[in-house]
Short mmCIF file of C-alpha atoms in Angstrom, two decimals:
data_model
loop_
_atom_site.label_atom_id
_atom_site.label_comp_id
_atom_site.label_asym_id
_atom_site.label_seq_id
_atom_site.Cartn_x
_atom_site.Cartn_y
_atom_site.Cartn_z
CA UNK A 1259 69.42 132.97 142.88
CA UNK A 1260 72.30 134.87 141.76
CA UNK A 1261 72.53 138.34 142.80
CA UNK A 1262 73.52 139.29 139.19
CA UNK A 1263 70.42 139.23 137.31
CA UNK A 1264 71.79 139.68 133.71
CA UNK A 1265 73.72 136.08 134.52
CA UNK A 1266 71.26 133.29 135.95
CA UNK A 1267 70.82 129.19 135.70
CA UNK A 1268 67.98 127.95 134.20
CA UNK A 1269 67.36 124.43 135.35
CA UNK A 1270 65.73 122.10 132.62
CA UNK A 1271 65.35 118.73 134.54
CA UNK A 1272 66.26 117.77 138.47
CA UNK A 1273 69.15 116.21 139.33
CA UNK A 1274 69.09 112.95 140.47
CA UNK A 1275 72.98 112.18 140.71
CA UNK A 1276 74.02 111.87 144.29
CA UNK A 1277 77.30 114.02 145.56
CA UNK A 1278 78.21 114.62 141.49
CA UNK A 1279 81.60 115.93 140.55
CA UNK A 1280 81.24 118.99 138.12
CA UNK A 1281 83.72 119.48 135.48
CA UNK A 1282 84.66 122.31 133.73
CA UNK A 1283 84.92 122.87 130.12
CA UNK A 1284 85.18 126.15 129.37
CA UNK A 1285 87.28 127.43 125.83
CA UNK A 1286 90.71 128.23 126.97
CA UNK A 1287 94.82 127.80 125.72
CA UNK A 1288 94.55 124.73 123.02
CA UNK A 1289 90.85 124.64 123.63
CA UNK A 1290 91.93 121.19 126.25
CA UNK A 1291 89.00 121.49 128.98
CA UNK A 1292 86.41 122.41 125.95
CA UNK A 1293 87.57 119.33 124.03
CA UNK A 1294 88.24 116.82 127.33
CA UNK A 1295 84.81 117.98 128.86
CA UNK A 1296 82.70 117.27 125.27
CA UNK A 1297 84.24 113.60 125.27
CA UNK A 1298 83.12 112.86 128.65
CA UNK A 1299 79.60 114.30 127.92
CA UNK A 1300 79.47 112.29 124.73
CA UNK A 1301 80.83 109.07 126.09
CA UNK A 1302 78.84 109.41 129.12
CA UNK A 1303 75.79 110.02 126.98
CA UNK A 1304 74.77 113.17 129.79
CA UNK A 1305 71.82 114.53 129.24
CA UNK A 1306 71.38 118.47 129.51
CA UNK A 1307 70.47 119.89 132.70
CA UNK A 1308 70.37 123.47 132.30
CA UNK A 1309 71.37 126.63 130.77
CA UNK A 1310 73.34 129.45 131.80
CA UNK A 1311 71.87 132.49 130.41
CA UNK A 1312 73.32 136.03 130.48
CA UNK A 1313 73.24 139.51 129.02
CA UNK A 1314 77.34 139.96 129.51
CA UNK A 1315 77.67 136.70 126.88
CA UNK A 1316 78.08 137.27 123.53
CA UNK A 1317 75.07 138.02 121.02
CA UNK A 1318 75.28 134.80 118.96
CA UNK A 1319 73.78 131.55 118.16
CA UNK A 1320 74.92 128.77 118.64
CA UNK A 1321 73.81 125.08 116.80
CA UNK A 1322 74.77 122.04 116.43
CA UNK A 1323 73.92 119.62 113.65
CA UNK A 1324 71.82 121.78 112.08
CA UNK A 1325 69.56 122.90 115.36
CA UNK A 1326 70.44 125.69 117.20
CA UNK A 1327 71.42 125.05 121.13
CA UNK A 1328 72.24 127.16 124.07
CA UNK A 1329 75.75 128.37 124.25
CA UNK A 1330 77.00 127.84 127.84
CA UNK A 1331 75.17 124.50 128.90
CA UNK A 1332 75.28 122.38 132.30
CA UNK A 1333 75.02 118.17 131.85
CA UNK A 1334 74.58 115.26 134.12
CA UNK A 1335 74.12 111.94 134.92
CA UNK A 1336 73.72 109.72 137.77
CA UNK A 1337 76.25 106.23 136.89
CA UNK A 1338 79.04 107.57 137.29
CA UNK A 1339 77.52 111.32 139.35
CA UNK A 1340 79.17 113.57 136.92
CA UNK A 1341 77.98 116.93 135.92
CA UNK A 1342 80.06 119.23 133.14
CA UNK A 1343 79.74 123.01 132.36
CA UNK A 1344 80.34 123.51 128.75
CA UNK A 1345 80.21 126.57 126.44
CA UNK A 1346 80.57 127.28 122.45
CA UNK A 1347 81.70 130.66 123.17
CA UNK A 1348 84.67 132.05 125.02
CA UNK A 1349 83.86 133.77 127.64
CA UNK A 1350 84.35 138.00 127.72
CA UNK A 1351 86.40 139.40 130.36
CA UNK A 1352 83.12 141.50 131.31
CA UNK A 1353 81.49 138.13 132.07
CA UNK A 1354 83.63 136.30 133.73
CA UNK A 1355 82.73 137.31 137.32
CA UNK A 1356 79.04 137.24 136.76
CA UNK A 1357 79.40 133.61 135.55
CA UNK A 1358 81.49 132.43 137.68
CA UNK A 1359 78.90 133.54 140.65
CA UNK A 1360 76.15 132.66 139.07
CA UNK A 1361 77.88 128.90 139.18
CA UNK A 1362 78.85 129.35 143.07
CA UNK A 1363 75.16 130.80 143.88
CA UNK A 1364 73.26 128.86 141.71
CA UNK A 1365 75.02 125.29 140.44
CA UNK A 1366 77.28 124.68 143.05
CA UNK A 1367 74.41 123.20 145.80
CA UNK A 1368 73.96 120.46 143.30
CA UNK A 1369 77.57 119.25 143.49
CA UNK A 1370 79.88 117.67 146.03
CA UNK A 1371 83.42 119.04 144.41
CA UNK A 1372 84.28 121.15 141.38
CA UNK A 1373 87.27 119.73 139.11
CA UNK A 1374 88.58 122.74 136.70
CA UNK A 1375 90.51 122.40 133.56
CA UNK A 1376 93.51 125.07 132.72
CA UNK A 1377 95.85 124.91 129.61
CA UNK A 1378 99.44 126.15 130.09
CA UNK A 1379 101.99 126.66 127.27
CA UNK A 1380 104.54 124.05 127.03
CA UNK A 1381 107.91 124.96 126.00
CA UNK A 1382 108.88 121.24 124.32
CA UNK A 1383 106.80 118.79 122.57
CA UNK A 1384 107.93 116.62 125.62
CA UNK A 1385 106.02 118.36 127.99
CA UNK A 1386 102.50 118.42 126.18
CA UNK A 1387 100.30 116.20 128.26
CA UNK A 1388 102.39 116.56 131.85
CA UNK A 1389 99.58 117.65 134.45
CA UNK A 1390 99.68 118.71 137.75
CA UNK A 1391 96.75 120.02 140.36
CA UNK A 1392 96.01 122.49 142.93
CA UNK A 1393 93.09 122.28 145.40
CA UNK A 1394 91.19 124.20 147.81
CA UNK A 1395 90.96 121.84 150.43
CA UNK A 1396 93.19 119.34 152.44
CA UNK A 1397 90.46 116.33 150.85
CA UNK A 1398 91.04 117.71 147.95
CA UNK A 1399 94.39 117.73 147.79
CA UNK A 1400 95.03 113.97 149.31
CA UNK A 1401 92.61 112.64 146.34
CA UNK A 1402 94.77 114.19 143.82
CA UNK A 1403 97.54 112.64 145.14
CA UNK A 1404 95.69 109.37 145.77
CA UNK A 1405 94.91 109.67 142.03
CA UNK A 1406 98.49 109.88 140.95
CA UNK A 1407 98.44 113.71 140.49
CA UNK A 1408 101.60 116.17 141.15
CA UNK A 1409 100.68 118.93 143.19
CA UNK A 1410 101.72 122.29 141.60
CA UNK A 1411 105.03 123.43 142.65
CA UNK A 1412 105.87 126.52 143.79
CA UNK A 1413 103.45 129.63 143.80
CA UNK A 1414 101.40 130.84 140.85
CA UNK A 1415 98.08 132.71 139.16
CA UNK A 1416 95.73 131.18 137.47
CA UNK A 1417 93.81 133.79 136.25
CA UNK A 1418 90.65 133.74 133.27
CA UNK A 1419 87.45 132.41 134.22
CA UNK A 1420 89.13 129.18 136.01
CA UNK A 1421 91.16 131.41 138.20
CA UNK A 1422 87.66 133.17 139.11
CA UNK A 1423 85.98 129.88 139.21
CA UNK A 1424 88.39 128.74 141.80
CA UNK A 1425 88.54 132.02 143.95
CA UNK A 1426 84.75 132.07 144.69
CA UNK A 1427 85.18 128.20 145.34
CA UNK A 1428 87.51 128.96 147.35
CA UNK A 1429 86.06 131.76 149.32
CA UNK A 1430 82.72 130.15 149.08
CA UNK A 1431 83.82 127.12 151.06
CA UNK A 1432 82.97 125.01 147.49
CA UNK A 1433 85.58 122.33 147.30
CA UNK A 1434 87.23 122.44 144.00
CA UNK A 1435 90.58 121.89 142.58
CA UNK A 1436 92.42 122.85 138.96
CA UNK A 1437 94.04 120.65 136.85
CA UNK A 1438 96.96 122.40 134.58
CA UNK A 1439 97.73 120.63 131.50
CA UNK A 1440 100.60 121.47 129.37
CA UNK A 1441 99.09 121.67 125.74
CA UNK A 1442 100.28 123.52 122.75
CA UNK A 1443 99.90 127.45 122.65
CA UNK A 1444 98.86 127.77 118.72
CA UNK A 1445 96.57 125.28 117.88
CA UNK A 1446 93.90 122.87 119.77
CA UNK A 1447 95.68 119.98 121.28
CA UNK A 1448 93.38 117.18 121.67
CA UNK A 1449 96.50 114.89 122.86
CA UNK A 1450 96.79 117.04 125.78
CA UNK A 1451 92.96 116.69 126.07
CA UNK A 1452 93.70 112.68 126.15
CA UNK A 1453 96.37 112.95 128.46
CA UNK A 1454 94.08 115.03 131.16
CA UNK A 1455 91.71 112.74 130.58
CA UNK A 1456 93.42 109.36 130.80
CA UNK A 1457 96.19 110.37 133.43
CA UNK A 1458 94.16 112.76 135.74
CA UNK A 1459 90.37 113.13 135.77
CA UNK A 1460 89.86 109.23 135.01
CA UNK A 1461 91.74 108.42 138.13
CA UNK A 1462 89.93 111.34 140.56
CA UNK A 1463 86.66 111.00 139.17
CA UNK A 1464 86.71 107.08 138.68
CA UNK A 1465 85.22 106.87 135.20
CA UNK A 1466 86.02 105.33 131.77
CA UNK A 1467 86.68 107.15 128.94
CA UNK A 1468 87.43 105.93 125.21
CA UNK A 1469 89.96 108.94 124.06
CA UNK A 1470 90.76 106.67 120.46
CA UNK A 1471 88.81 109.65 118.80
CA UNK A 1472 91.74 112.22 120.67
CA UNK A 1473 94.23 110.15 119.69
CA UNK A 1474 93.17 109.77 115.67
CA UNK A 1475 92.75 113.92 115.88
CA UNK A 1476 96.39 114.16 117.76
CA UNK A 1477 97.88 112.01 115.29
CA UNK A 1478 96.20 114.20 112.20
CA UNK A 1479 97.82 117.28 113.58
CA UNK A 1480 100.97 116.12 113.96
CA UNK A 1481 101.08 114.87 110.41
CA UNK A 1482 99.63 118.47 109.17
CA UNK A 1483 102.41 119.79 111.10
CA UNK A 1484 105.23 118.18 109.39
CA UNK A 1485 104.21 118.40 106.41
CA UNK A 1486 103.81 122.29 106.75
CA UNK A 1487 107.53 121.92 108.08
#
C-alpha cells in the first residue's frame, strides 16, 4: 500500500497477464502518450483493471459516452501481456509525486517493465515523429536497440510526471525506459502518436496496432492548418 494515503490503487479484477509491459499514457506536449496509449487500449480491447484514486487530483468528473468513468484508470490484458495507465485529466504538479509512488508501491509488482511516453517540441515539420529512448537498465537498453530505437544522445531532464515516473523506477529497481517523440508544441499530434506507435512501441512490445484512425486525424489537421495559412 502506498504510504500516501490521499493517492492509492484500487484494484477492480486480478491480473492474469504474465510478465505484462505497462504503458504510460498520461496528458502531456501534443497530448502523444494520451492519444498512442487510448489506441492500444481500444485496439487491444483491454479491459479495466483498476483505478487510481487521489485527493491531490482534480475535483472533476469525468464520462465517456454519456456515463461517467474514473479519471486516471489502469487496463490489461493477457494476449499480448500489456497493461496501460491512462488519465482524462492532466496531472497537478502537487500530484505528481504521490502518483507516481502510488504506481511504484502499488502497480508496479504486477508488471515486468514500464515503457513511458514523453512529447518534445520539434523545431521542423521534418522532425515530428523521430523517436529516440532512454532506459534504466542495461536489458532495457539492448531491447530498444534490438527494436530499432536510437538511444538519446547526450545528457538531458525529463521532468513532469514521466521524469518522476522514471526516477522512482529507477531508484526502485523497476525496469522502465522513456520514449521521446518529437510532436508538435501547439496542437495534439496524433501523427506523432502513429509514429511512436508504429516505429517504437510495436517493435519493443511486439504487438499490432491499426493507427489508419491516426493517420485520417493527422491528415485533417494538416488540411485545417493550411487552410488557416
Amino acid at each position: 500500500m502506498n504510504a500516501n494515503s490521499s493517492t492509492r490503487f484500487e484494484k477492480e479484477t486480478e491480473l492474469t497477464a504474465e510478465s505484462p509491459t505497462l504503458i504510460e499514457g498520461l496528458p502531456g506536449l501534443g497530448l502523444v502518450a494520451s492519444i498512442a496509449v487510448d489506441q492500444i487500449t481500444k485496439q487491444l480491447e483491454l479491459e479495466q483493471h483498476g483505478t487510481i484514486v487521489s485527493e491531490d487530483f482534480p475535483p472533476v468528473a469525468s464520462f465517456d459516452e454519456g456515463r461517467v468513468r474514473d479519471a486516471v484508470r489502469v487496463y490489461a490484458g493477457e494476449d499480448p501481456a500489456v497493461m496501460t495507465l491512462q488519465s482524462d485529466v492532466p496531472i497537478h504538479p502537487t500530484a505528481v509525486e504521490s502518483l507516481s509512488q502510488c504506481v511504484l508501491s502499488d502497480v508496479a509488482q504486477e508488471f515486468d517493465r514500464a515503457v513511458f511516453l514523453a512529447g518534445a517540441p520539434a523545431e521542423s515539420e521534418s522532425e515530428i515523429g523521430d523517436v529516440v529512448g532512454v532506459a534504466t537498465t542495461d536489458r532495457l537498453e539492448r531491447e530498444i536497440t534490438d527494436a530499432g530505437i536510437s538511444l538519446a544522445e547526450g545528457s538531458g531532464v525529463i521532468g513532469g510526471v514521466t521524469g518522476a515516473l522514471l526516477r522512482d523506477c529507477y531508484y526502485g529497481d523497476v525496469p522502465a525506459a522513456v520514449l521521446i517523440v518529437r510532436s508538435n508544441p501547439y496542437i495534439p499530434d496524433p501523427g506523432a502518436a502513429r509514429a511512436v506507435i508504429e516505429n517504437a512501441l510495436e517493435p519493443l512490445v511486439e504487438f499490432d496496432i491499426d493507427t489508419k484512425e491516426l493517420l485520417e486525424q493527422s491528415e485533417k489537421i494538416q488540411k485545417q492548418k493550411q487552410l488557416l495559412c
